[in-house]
Tab-separated table of C-alpha atoms and ligand atoms in Angstrom:
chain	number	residue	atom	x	y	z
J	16	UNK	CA	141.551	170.512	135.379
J	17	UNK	CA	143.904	171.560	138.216
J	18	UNK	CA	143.746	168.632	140.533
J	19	UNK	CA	144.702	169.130	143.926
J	20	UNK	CA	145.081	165.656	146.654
J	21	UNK	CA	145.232	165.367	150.337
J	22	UNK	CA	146.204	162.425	152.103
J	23	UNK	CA	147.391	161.122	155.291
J	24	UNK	CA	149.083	158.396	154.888
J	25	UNK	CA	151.372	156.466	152.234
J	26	UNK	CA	149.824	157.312	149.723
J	27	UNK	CA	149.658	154.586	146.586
J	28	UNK	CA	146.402	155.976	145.846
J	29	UNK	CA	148.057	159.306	145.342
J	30	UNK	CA	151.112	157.253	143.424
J	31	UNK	CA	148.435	155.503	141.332
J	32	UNK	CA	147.017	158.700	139.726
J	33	UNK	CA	150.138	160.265	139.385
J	34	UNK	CA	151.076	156.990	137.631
J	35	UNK	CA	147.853	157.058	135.585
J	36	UNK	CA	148.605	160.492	134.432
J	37	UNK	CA	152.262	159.271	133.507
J	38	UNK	CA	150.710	156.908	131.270
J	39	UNK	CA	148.564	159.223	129.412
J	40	UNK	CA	145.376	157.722	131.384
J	41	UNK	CA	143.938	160.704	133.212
J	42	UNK	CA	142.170	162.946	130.954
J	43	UNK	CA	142.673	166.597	130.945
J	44	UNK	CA	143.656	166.202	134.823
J	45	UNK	CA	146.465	167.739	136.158
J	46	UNK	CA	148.042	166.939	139.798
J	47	UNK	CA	149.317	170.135	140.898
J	48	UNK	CA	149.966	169.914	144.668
J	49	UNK	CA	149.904	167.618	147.442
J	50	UNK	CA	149.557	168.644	150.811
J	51	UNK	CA	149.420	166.026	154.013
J	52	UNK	CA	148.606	166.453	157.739
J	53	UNK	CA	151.343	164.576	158.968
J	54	UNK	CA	154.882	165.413	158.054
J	55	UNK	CA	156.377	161.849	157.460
J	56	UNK	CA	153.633	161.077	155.854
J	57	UNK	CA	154.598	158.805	152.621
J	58	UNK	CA	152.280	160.482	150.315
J	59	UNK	CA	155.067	163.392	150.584
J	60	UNK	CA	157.974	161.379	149.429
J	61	UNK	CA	155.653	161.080	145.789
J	62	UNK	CA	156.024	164.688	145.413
J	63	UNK	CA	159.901	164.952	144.072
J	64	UNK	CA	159.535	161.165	142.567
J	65	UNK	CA	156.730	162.847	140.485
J	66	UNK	CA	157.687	166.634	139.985
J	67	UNK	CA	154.722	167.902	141.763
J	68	UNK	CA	155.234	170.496	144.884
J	69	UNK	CA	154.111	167.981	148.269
J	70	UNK	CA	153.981	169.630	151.517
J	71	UNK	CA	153.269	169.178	154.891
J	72	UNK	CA	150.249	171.846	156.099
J	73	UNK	CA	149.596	172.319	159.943
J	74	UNK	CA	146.623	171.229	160.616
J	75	UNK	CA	146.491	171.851	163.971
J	76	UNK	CA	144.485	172.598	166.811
J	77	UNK	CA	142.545	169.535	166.494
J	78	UNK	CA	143.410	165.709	165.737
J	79	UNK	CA	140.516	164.361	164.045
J	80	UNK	CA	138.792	167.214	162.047
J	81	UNK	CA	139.829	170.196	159.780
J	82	UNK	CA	138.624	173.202	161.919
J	83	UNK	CA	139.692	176.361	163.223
J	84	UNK	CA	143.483	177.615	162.332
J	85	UNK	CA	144.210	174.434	160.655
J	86	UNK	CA	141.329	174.278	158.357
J	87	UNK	CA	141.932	177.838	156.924
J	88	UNK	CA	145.460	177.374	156.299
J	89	UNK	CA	144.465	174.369	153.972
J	90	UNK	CA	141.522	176.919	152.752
J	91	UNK	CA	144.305	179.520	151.686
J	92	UNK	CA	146.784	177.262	150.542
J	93	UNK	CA	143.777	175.414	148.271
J	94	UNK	CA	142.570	178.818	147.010
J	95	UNK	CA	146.652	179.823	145.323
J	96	UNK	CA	146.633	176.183	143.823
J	97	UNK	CA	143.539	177.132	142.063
J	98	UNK	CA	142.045	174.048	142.734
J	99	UNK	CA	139.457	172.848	140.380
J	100	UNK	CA	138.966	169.471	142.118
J	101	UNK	CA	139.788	168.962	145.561
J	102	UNK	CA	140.397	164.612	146.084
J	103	UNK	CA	140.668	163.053	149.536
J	104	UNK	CA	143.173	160.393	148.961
J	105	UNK	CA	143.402	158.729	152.706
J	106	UNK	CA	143.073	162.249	153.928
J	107	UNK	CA	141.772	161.064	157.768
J	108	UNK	CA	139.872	164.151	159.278
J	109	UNK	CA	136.308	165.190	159.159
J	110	UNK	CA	136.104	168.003	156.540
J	111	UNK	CA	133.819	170.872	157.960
J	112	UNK	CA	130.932	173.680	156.495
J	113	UNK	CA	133.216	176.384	155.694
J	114	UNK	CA	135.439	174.456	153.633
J	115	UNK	CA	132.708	172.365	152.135
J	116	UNK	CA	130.916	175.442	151.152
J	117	UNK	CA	134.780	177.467	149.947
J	118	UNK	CA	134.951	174.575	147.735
J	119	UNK	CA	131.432	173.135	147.095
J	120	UNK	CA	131.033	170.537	145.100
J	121	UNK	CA	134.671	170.247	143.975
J	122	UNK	CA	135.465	167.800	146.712
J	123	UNK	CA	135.436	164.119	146.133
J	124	UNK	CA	136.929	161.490	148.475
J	125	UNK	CA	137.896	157.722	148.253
J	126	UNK	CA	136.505	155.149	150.533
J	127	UNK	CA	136.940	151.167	151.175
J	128	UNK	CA	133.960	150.226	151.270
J	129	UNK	CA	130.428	149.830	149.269
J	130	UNK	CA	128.766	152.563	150.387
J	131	UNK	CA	126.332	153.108	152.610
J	132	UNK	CA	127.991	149.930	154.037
J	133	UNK	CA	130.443	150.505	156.273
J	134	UNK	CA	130.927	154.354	156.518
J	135	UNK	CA	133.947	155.597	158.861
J	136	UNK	CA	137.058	154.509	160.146
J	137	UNK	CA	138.604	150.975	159.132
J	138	UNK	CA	135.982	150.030	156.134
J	139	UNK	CA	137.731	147.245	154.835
J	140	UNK	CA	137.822	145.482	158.595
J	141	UNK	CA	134.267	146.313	159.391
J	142	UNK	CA	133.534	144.046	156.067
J	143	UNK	CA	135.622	141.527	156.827
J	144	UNK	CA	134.711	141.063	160.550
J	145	UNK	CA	130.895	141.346	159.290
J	146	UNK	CA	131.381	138.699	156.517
J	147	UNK	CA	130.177	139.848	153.292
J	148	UNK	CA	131.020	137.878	150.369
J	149	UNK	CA	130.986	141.222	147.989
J	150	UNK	CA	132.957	144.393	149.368
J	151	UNK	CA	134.927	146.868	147.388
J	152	UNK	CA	135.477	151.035	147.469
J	153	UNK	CA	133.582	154.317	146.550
J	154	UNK	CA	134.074	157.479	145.221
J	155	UNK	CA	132.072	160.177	145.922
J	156	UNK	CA	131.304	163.948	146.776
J	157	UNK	CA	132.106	165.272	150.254
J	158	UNK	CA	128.930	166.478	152.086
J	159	UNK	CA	128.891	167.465	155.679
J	160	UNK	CA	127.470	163.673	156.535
J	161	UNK	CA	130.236	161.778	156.807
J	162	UNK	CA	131.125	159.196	153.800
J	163	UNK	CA	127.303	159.902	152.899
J	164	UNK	CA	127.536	162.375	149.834
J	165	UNK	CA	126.571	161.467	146.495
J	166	UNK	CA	128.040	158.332	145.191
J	167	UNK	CA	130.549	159.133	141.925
J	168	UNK	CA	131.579	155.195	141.173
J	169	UNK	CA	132.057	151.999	142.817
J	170	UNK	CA	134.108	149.428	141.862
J	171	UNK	CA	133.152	145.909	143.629
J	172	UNK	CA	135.487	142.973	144.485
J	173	UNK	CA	134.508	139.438	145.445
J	174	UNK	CA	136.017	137.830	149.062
J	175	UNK	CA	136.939	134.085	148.061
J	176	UNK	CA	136.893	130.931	150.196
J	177	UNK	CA	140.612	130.959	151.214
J	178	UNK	CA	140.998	134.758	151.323
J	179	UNK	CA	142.215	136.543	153.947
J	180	UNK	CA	142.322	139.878	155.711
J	181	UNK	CA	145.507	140.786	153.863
J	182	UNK	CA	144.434	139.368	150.191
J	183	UNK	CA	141.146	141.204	151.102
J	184	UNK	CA	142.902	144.276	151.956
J	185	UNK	CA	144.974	143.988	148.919
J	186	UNK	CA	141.794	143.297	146.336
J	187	UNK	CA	140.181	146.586	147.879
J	188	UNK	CA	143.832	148.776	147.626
J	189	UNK	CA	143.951	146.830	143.823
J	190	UNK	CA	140.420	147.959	143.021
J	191	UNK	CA	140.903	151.775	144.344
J	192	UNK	CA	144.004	152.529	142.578
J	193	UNK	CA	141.904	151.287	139.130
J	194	UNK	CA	138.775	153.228	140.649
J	195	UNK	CA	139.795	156.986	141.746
J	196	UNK	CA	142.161	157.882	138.355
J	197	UNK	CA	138.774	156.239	136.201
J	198	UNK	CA	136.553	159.125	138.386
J	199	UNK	CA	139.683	161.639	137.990
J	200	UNK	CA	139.762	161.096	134.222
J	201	UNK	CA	135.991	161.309	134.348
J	202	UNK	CA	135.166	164.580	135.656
J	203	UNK	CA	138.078	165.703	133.896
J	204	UNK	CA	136.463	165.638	131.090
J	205	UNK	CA	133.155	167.151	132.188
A	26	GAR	C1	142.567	154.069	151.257
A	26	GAR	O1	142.267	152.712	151.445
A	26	GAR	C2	141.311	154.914	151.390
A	26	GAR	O2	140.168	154.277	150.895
A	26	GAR	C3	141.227	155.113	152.875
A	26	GAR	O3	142.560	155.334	153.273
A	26	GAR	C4	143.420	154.581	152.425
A	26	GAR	C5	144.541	155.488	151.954
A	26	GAR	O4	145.562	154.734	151.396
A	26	GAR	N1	140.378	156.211	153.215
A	26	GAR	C6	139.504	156.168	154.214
A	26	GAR	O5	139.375	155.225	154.955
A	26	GAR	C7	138.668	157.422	154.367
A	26	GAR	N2	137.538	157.188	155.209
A	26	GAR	P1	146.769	155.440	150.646
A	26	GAR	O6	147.364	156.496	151.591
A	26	GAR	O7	147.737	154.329	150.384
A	26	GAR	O8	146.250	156.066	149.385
């Protein structure tokens, strides 16, 4: 299964499935490109650590959402990897109907939260500032409702008398890099 990621940002969620497939711990999945919105982006510094091609792709006109020139320049690029499974790793725009329906239901993407809880941006402060006492992340299929498509896996982590914002954020980060390979290895062997 030819695994294609995108990400924004620095990327250990990328780093922990390329790890995952290092150790032998990722089924028949194969990373074979990384591509990133933003060109200092971390996520791109995994590509030579890791052997696998990592580029910066234009995404431009717009800032928050795939659209227009931008989005079919990731459509092309996509369609030579010969993506058979598309995963949003931190990738922060809103994905849109023509490449939801170029790639349907070969998109999955990773978010911080329980699901439906906490949809959109910052997941893992809207939980803490709310106050639950169970959080975690979510992996599931990218529909045009945003963070509302069918739910893959969760994996659930407890917040502690004593914890804090930044041993919260760390149990969440701890429990996706676990979580997404799992669901990688998964449908990898589907
Ligand atoms: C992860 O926490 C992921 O759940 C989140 O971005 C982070 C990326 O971290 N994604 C979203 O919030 C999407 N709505 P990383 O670049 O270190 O993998």
């Amino acid at each position: 299964m030819r695994v294609v990621i995108l990400g924004s940002g620095r990327g250990s969620n990328t780093e922990a499935i390329l790890l995952a497939k290092q150790a032998g711990r990722l089924g028949r999945a194969e990373v074979v490109q990384i591509f990133s919105d933003h060109p200092d982006a971390g996520i791109l510094e995994l590509g030579p650590r890791f052997g696998v091609p990592a580029t910066y792709l234009d995404p431009a006109p717009f800032k928050t959402k795939l659209d227009g020139e931008g989005e079919l320049r990731y459509i092309d690029a996509i369609r030579e990897s010969r993506a058979d499974l598309i995963v949003l790793a931190g990738f922060m725009r809103v994905i849109k109907p023509r490449f939801l329906e170029t790639f349907a239901g070969k998109i999955i993407n990773l978010h911080p939260s329980l699901l439906p809880s906490f949809p959109g941006l910052d997941g893992i402060g809207q939980a803490w500032r709310r106050g639950v006492k169970v959080a975690g992340c979510t992996v599931h299929y990218v529909t045009q409702e945003v963070d509302g498509g069918p739910i893959i896996d969760q994996a659930v982590v407890r917040i502690e008398p004593g914890d804090t914002l930044e041993s919260f954020t760390a149990k969440v980060h701890a429990a996706e890099h676990a979580l997404l390979p799992a669901v990688i290895a998964r449908l990898s062997e589907c």
